[in-house]
Short mmCIF file of C-alpha atoms and ligand atoms in Angstrom, two decimals:
data_model
loop_
_atom_site.label_atom_id
_atom_site.label_comp_id
_atom_site.label_asym_id
_atom_site.label_seq_id
_atom_site.Cartn_x
_atom_site.Cartn_y
_atom_site.Cartn_z
CA MET A 1 30.29 11.89 2.46
CA ASP A 2 26.84 12.21 0.90
CA CYS A 3 24.53 10.42 3.33
CA ASN A 4 22.16 9.64 0.48
CA VAL A 5 24.70 7.46 -1.29
CA ARG A 6 25.02 3.83 -0.35
CA PRO A 7 28.70 3.14 0.45
CA GLU A 8 30.23 0.43 -1.73
CA SER A 9 31.41 -1.35 1.41
CA MET A 10 27.85 -1.73 2.73
CA ILE A 11 26.97 -5.42 2.95
CA ARG A 12 23.68 -6.49 1.40
CA ILE A 13 21.28 -7.57 4.17
CA THR A 14 20.29 -11.09 3.21
CA THR A 15 20.19 -13.03 6.48
CA PRO A 16 18.44 -12.68 9.87
CA GLU A 17 21.87 -12.16 11.50
CA LEU A 18 22.71 -9.24 9.21
CA ALA A 19 19.23 -7.82 9.83
CA GLU A 20 19.72 -8.06 13.61
CA ALA A 21 23.02 -6.17 13.31
CA PHE A 22 21.35 -3.47 11.17
CA ILE A 23 18.49 -3.18 13.68
CA ALA A 24 20.88 -2.83 16.65
CA GLU A 25 22.89 -0.16 14.82
CA GLN A 26 19.79 1.78 13.79
CA ILE A 27 18.31 1.70 17.29
CA GLU A 28 21.43 3.39 18.57
CA LEU A 29 21.48 5.96 15.77
CA LEU A 30 17.76 6.72 16.14
CA ARG A 31 18.10 7.23 19.90
CA LYS A 32 21.02 9.58 19.31
CA GLN A 33 19.14 11.55 16.64
CA ILE A 34 15.78 11.78 18.42
CA GLY A 35 16.80 12.06 22.09
CA ASP A 36 13.68 12.63 24.16
CA LYS A 37 11.71 14.31 21.35
CA LYS A 38 8.67 13.03 19.47
CA VAL A 39 8.47 11.56 15.95
CA LEU A 40 5.44 11.54 13.69
CA LEU A 41 4.95 8.83 11.05
CA ALA A 42 2.29 8.28 8.40
CA LEU A 43 1.77 4.53 8.67
CA SER A 44 0.09 3.05 5.62
CA GLY A 45 0.66 -0.58 6.51
CA GLY A 46 2.95 -1.03 3.49
CA VAL A 47 6.25 -2.75 4.12
CA ASP A 48 8.43 0.40 4.14
CA SER A 49 6.44 2.48 6.62
CA SER A 50 5.73 -0.61 8.74
CA VAL A 51 9.44 -1.42 9.04
CA VAL A 52 10.22 2.19 9.95
CA ALA A 53 7.45 2.13 12.57
CA ALA A 54 8.71 -1.13 14.08
CA LEU A 55 12.29 0.22 14.20
CA LEU A 56 11.16 3.44 15.85
CA ILE A 57 9.01 1.58 18.37
CA LYS A 58 12.08 -0.42 19.39
CA ALA A 59 14.22 2.71 19.55
CA VAL A 60 11.98 5.32 21.16
CA GLY A 61 8.72 3.54 22.10
CA LYS A 62 5.89 5.93 22.84
CA GLN A 63 7.83 8.94 21.54
CA LEU A 64 6.69 7.70 18.14
CA VAL A 65 3.22 8.80 17.07
CA CYS A 66 1.88 6.80 14.12
CA VAL A 67 -1.00 8.14 12.06
CA HIS A 68 -2.95 5.66 9.96
CA VAL A 69 -5.31 7.38 7.54
CA ASN A 70 -8.11 5.19 6.21
CA HIS A 71 -9.07 6.92 2.97
CA GLY A 72 -11.62 4.28 2.07
CA LEU A 73 -9.47 2.96 -0.77
CA LEU A 74 -7.58 0.33 1.22
CA ARG A 75 -7.98 -3.38 0.67
CA LYS A 76 -10.26 -5.48 2.79
CA GLY A 77 -8.83 -6.00 6.29
CA GLU A 78 -5.91 -3.56 5.93
CA PRO A 79 -6.87 -0.92 8.52
CA GLU A 80 -7.76 -3.69 10.97
CA GLN A 81 -4.36 -5.32 10.45
CA VAL A 82 -2.50 -2.05 11.07
CA ILE A 83 -4.43 -1.55 14.32
CA ASP A 84 -3.94 -5.16 15.39
CA VAL A 85 -0.20 -5.29 14.69
CA PHE A 86 0.83 -1.85 15.88
CA ARG A 87 -1.64 -0.96 18.62
CA ASN A 88 -2.51 -4.39 20.01
CA GLN A 89 0.71 -6.34 19.49
CA MET A 90 3.43 -3.67 19.54
CA ASP A 91 1.68 -1.29 21.93
CA ALA A 92 2.41 1.67 19.64
CA ASN A 93 1.03 5.14 19.98
CA LEU A 94 -1.33 4.90 16.98
CA ILE A 95 -3.85 7.46 15.82
CA TYR A 96 -6.41 5.90 13.51
CA VAL A 97 -8.19 8.44 11.31
CA ASP A 98 -11.41 7.35 9.64
CA ALA A 99 -11.42 9.73 6.66
CA VAL A 100 -13.50 7.47 4.39
CA ASP A 101 -16.44 9.86 3.90
CA ARG A 102 -14.14 12.81 3.41
CA PHE A 103 -12.21 11.17 0.57
CA LEU A 104 -15.20 9.57 -1.12
CA ASP A 105 -17.21 12.82 -0.97
CA LYS A 106 -14.30 14.72 -2.58
CA LEU A 107 -13.96 12.04 -5.26
CA ALA A 108 -17.67 11.86 -6.08
CA GLY A 109 -18.26 12.51 -9.77
CA VAL A 110 -14.54 12.85 -10.62
CA ALA A 111 -13.77 10.57 -13.57
CA ASP A 112 -10.36 11.75 -14.77
CA PRO A 113 -7.62 9.40 -13.44
CA GLU A 114 -5.02 12.11 -12.82
CA ALA A 115 -7.60 14.38 -11.14
CA LYS A 116 -8.51 11.46 -8.87
CA ARG A 117 -4.83 10.88 -7.99
CA LYS A 118 -4.37 14.60 -7.22
CA ILE A 119 -7.42 14.72 -4.96
CA ILE A 120 -6.32 11.63 -3.05
CA GLY A 121 -2.75 12.95 -2.63
CA ALA A 122 -3.81 16.46 -1.59
CA GLU A 123 -6.49 15.23 0.80
CA PHE A 124 -4.04 12.81 2.39
CA ILE A 125 -1.66 15.70 3.12
CA ARG A 126 -4.52 17.76 4.53
CA VAL A 127 -5.68 15.01 6.89
CA PHE A 128 -2.13 14.26 8.01
CA GLU A 129 -1.44 17.95 8.55
CA GLU A 130 -4.60 18.35 10.65
CA GLU A 131 -3.52 15.46 12.86
CA ALA A 132 0.02 16.89 13.14
CA ARG A 133 -1.36 20.26 14.28
CA LYS A 134 -3.28 18.59 17.11
CA LEU A 135 -0.03 17.26 18.58
CA ASP A 136 2.49 19.13 20.70
CA GLY A 137 6.23 18.80 20.67
CA ILE A 138 6.74 16.88 17.44
CA GLU A 139 10.18 17.63 16.02
CA PHE A 140 10.78 14.71 13.68
CA LEU A 141 8.99 13.15 10.74
CA GLY A 142 9.60 9.46 10.09
CA GLN A 143 9.59 8.33 6.46
CA GLY A 144 9.78 4.99 4.72
CA THR A 145 12.10 6.25 2.00
CA ILE A 146 14.11 3.37 0.50
CA TYR A 147 17.15 3.45 -1.78
CA PRO A 148 15.27 3.10 -5.09
CA ASP A 149 13.23 6.20 -4.09
CA ILE A 150 16.48 8.14 -3.77
CA LEU A 151 17.85 6.80 -7.04
CA GLU A 152 14.64 7.35 -9.01
CA SER A 153 13.20 10.55 -7.69
CA ASP A 154 15.71 12.76 -5.91
CA GLY A 155 14.84 11.38 -2.52
CA VAL A 156 11.12 12.05 -2.75
CA LYS A 157 8.97 9.13 -1.72
CA ALA A 158 7.28 9.15 -5.10
CA HIS A 159 4.55 6.64 -4.49
CA HIS A 160 3.26 8.48 -1.46
CA ASN A 161 1.81 11.02 -3.85
CA VAL A 162 2.37 13.73 -1.28
CA GLY A 163 3.33 17.27 -2.11
CA GLY A 164 4.97 18.03 1.24
CA LEU A 165 3.89 19.72 4.43
CA PRO A 166 3.42 23.50 4.85
CA GLU A 167 6.31 25.77 5.90
CA ASP A 168 5.29 26.03 9.54
CA LEU A 169 5.19 22.25 9.83
CA GLN A 170 8.73 21.48 8.79
CA PHE A 171 10.19 18.59 10.73
CA GLU A 172 13.61 17.01 10.65
CA LEU A 173 13.41 13.77 8.67
CA VAL A 174 14.08 10.35 10.16
CA GLU A 175 14.70 7.82 7.39
CA PRO A 176 16.32 4.70 8.82
CA VAL A 177 15.90 2.46 5.74
CA LYS A 178 16.83 5.01 3.09
CA LEU A 179 19.95 3.11 2.01
CA LEU A 180 18.21 -0.26 1.76
CA TYR A 181 16.80 -2.06 -1.26
CA LYS A 182 13.31 -3.53 -1.03
CA ASP A 183 14.49 -7.11 -0.48
CA GLU A 184 16.64 -5.92 2.44
CA VAL A 185 13.72 -4.00 3.95
CA ARG A 186 11.76 -7.26 3.88
CA VAL A 187 14.55 -9.19 5.65
CA VAL A 188 14.68 -6.46 8.32
CA GLY A 189 10.86 -6.51 8.63
CA LYS A 190 10.89 -10.26 9.18
CA ALA A 191 13.60 -9.89 11.86
CA LEU A 192 11.49 -7.20 13.55
CA GLY A 193 8.65 -9.71 13.87
CA LEU A 194 6.23 -8.16 11.40
CA PRO A 195 3.67 -10.61 9.97
CA ASP A 196 4.43 -12.20 6.58
CA GLY A 197 1.33 -10.58 5.06
CA MET A 198 2.94 -7.19 5.71
CA VAL A 199 6.56 -8.09 4.98
CA TYR A 200 5.87 -9.82 1.66
CA ARG A 201 3.05 -7.55 0.59
CA GLN A 202 2.77 -7.00 -3.14
CA PRO A 203 3.09 -3.44 -4.49
CA PHE A 204 -0.02 -1.38 -3.82
CA PRO A 205 -0.53 2.05 -5.39
CA GLY A 206 -0.81 5.13 -3.16
CA PRO A 207 -4.29 5.93 -4.58
CA GLY A 208 -5.23 2.39 -3.62
CA LEU A 209 -8.39 0.83 -4.97
CA GLY A 210 -9.26 4.25 -6.37
CA VAL A 211 -7.40 3.47 -9.62
CA ARG A 212 -9.09 0.06 -9.84
CA CYS A 213 -12.61 1.46 -9.59
CA THR A 214 -12.26 3.20 -12.94
CA GLY A 215 -13.92 6.51 -13.79
CA ALA A 216 -16.00 8.22 -11.12
CA ILE A 217 -15.88 6.13 -7.94
CA THR A 218 -19.17 5.02 -6.43
CA ARG A 219 -19.39 3.33 -3.05
CA ASP A 220 -21.18 0.24 -4.34
CA ARG A 221 -18.71 -0.35 -7.16
CA LEU A 222 -15.79 0.30 -4.80
CA GLU A 223 -17.19 -2.44 -2.55
CA ALA A 224 -17.29 -4.75 -5.58
CA VAL A 225 -13.58 -4.02 -6.16
CA ARG A 226 -12.73 -4.61 -2.49
CA GLU A 227 -14.73 -7.85 -2.15
CA SER A 228 -13.59 -9.37 -5.45
CA ASP A 229 -9.98 -8.46 -4.62
CA ALA A 230 -10.30 -10.17 -1.23
CA ILE A 231 -11.62 -13.36 -2.90
CA LEU A 232 -8.80 -13.30 -5.45
CA ARG A 233 -6.17 -12.86 -2.74
CA GLU A 234 -7.67 -15.61 -0.59
CA GLU A 235 -7.80 -18.10 -3.47
CA PHE A 236 -4.29 -17.22 -4.68
CA ALA A 237 -3.02 -17.76 -1.12
CA ASN A 238 -4.85 -21.11 -0.90
CA ALA A 239 -3.23 -22.12 -4.18
CA GLY A 240 0.25 -21.24 -2.85
CA LEU A 241 0.66 -18.31 -5.24
CA GLN A 242 1.19 -15.62 -2.59
CA GLY A 243 4.72 -14.33 -3.07
CA GLN A 244 4.99 -16.31 -6.33
CA ILE A 245 3.12 -13.84 -8.53
CA TRP A 246 4.40 -10.29 -8.36
CA GLN A 247 1.12 -8.38 -8.27
CA TYR A 248 -2.53 -9.38 -8.60
CA PHE A 249 -5.80 -7.59 -8.08
CA THR A 250 -9.21 -6.98 -9.57
CA SER A 251 -10.60 -3.93 -11.36
CA VAL A 252 -14.23 -3.01 -11.88
CA PRO A 253 -14.85 -0.69 -14.84
CA ASP A 254 -17.56 1.93 -14.88
CA TYR A 255 -19.83 0.19 -17.36
CA ARG A 256 -22.25 -2.67 -17.14
CA ALA A 257 -22.95 -5.86 -19.06
CA THR A 258 -26.00 -8.06 -19.31
CA GLY A 259 -26.54 -11.23 -17.33
CA ILE A 260 -29.35 -13.41 -16.01
CA ARG A 261 -29.98 -13.73 -12.31
CA ASP A 262 -32.87 -15.79 -10.86
CA GLY A 263 -34.44 -16.01 -14.31
CA LYS A 264 -34.42 -12.24 -14.71
CA ARG A 265 -32.26 -10.03 -16.85
CA ALA A 266 -29.49 -8.36 -14.85
CA TYR A 267 -27.40 -5.41 -15.89
CA ASP A 268 -24.31 -5.59 -13.71
CA TRP A 269 -20.57 -4.90 -13.65
CA PRO A 270 -17.78 -7.06 -15.04
CA VAL A 271 -14.83 -7.84 -12.75
CA ILE A 272 -11.42 -8.00 -14.41
CA ILE A 273 -8.71 -10.15 -12.86
CA ARG A 274 -5.19 -8.77 -13.37
CA ALA A 275 -2.15 -10.84 -12.44
CA VAL A 276 1.37 -9.96 -13.55
CA ASN A 277 4.97 -10.92 -13.06
CA SER A 278 7.56 -8.18 -13.13
CA VAL A 279 10.92 -7.19 -11.72
CA ASP A 280 10.62 -3.42 -11.49
CA ALA A 281 7.15 -2.64 -12.92
CA THR A 282 8.56 -1.17 -16.13
CA SER A 283 7.52 -4.31 -17.99
CA ALA A 284 5.26 -7.18 -17.01
CA THR A 285 4.13 -10.56 -18.27
CA VAL A 286 0.92 -12.43 -17.57
CA PRO A 287 1.29 -15.83 -15.88
CA GLU A 288 -0.56 -18.90 -17.18
CA LEU A 289 -2.92 -19.62 -14.35
CA ASP A 290 -4.50 -22.95 -13.60
CA TRP A 291 -7.91 -23.16 -15.28
CA ALA A 292 -9.58 -24.78 -12.25
CA LEU A 293 -8.30 -21.93 -10.06
CA LEU A 294 -9.66 -19.29 -12.44
CA LYS A 295 -13.01 -21.10 -12.53
CA LYS A 296 -13.17 -21.28 -8.73
CA ILE A 297 -12.41 -17.57 -8.37
CA THR A 298 -14.98 -16.75 -11.05
CA ASP A 299 -17.68 -18.84 -9.34
CA ARG A 300 -16.98 -17.26 -5.97
CA ILE A 301 -17.00 -13.69 -7.28
CA LEU A 302 -20.26 -14.28 -9.15
CA ALA A 303 -21.89 -15.86 -6.10
CA GLU A 304 -20.52 -13.56 -3.39
CA VAL A 305 -20.07 -10.08 -4.82
CA PRO A 306 -23.26 -8.04 -5.27
CA GLY A 307 -23.70 -6.23 -8.58
CA VAL A 308 -21.34 -8.42 -10.62
CA CYS A 309 -22.40 -10.67 -13.51
CA ARG A 310 -19.16 -11.37 -15.40
CA VAL A 311 -15.53 -12.19 -14.62
CA LEU A 312 -12.68 -11.74 -17.11
CA TYR A 313 -8.99 -12.68 -16.97
CA GLU A 314 -6.79 -10.13 -18.63
CA LEU A 315 -3.98 -11.36 -20.92
CA SER A 316 -2.30 -8.06 -21.85
CA PRO A 317 1.40 -7.63 -21.09
CA LYS A 318 3.15 -4.36 -20.27
CA PRO A 319 3.89 -2.76 -22.66
CA ILE A 320 1.49 -1.98 -24.35
CA SER A 321 -0.88 -2.16 -21.39
CA THR A 322 -0.01 -0.66 -18.03
CA ILE A 323 -0.42 -2.84 -14.96
CA GLU A 324 -3.17 -0.71 -13.42
CA TRP A 325 -6.29 0.13 -15.34
CA GLU A 326 -5.91 3.88 -14.98
P1 XMP B 401 1.50 0.91 -14.14
O1 XMP B 401 0.01 0.90 -14.06
O2 XMP B 401 2.05 2.28 -14.44
O3 XMP B 401 2.02 0.53 -12.70
O4 XMP B 401 2.03 -0.13 -15.10
C1 XMP B 401 3.34 0.25 -12.37
C2 XMP B 401 3.40 -0.01 -10.86
O5 XMP B 401 3.13 1.19 -10.15
C3 XMP B 401 1.95 1.08 -9.36
N1 XMP B 401 1.20 2.32 -9.54
C4 XMP B 401 1.18 3.32 -8.67
N2 XMP B 401 1.76 3.44 -7.47
N3 XMP B 401 0.79 5.57 -7.21
C5 XMP B 401 1.54 4.56 -6.75
O6 XMP B 401 2.02 4.66 -5.64
C6 XMP B 401 0.17 5.54 -8.41
O7 XMP B 401 -0.51 6.47 -8.80
C7 XMP B 401 0.38 4.35 -9.17
N4 XMP B 401 -0.05 3.93 -10.38
C8 XMP B 401 0.47 2.70 -10.60
C9 XMP B 401 1.22 -0.15 -9.88
O8 XMP B 401 0.43 -0.77 -8.88
C10 XMP B 401 2.36 -1.02 -10.37
O9 XMP B 401 2.92 -1.77 -9.31
#
């Protein structure tokens, strides 16, 4: 039997009880596969890698080594949450790599979107590889591959943007959720005790805020993306929209517009609010948001985010527009 094909008899995991049964079964299988060896896992804080980490912690504890690479393009509070959940609450073996300067230096002056994606993907591999080489006795590589990854891209975790590890660093793969759909991974994550913010996280691109700080990334404009995004997320959560709208974020383009600040002419960035509903990201519609909510978010961004003098709400569906700005 092809172990990459979901058997027809496999029951869809929709309840906590079914999740508990899956977890118990996987713990046994993981212990059998891994024995007393070590497993390495790139832990982004996304739902898939977080669920794999939590499963492996239950199965083999400190034999799991998680590596969290902060490439400077994560959302506000994300690295802190990964450290808090996995190191502080789950007592995991977690290596936190602050690679912010490394990534931003490499990206300086690069405006082409695909070149940016390539740099981020290649640098991620390099950092991960460097960390892997510092460790002894790793024989397994954990991966958050899920069933749609197998169906869509020959088993390659497409959105990780990784090209693979070098020959001398080949590990046996450990992919405990590879036959699960996203909704099932979330049910398992909930049963494993992961926080809702992680379990119900909206899709987030591998290149992170890098594709929302359009053109050549600068640190100040990247901060404007991060801060405006945090305000948007906070206000959407306050309005009960978290989990109701499929994906939402802000983008800051690499051009300026005029404004007036303290009686003086300002020449600052616009912030674009993007909110979409979608099933599988191939098409998307724009929800009709409450005007008072949009006004509140606008006022907060203008008051709290340095370098911003305009806020826009984007109305374009996909197609023709893509969800991300580049
Ligand atoms: P687009 O912009 O193509 O986005 O309409 C569709 C979905 O994919 C996400 N996205 C990416 N995810 N690496 C990723 O891992 C990428 O380079 C990338 N570009 C877009 C986007 O957030 C949306 O959910």
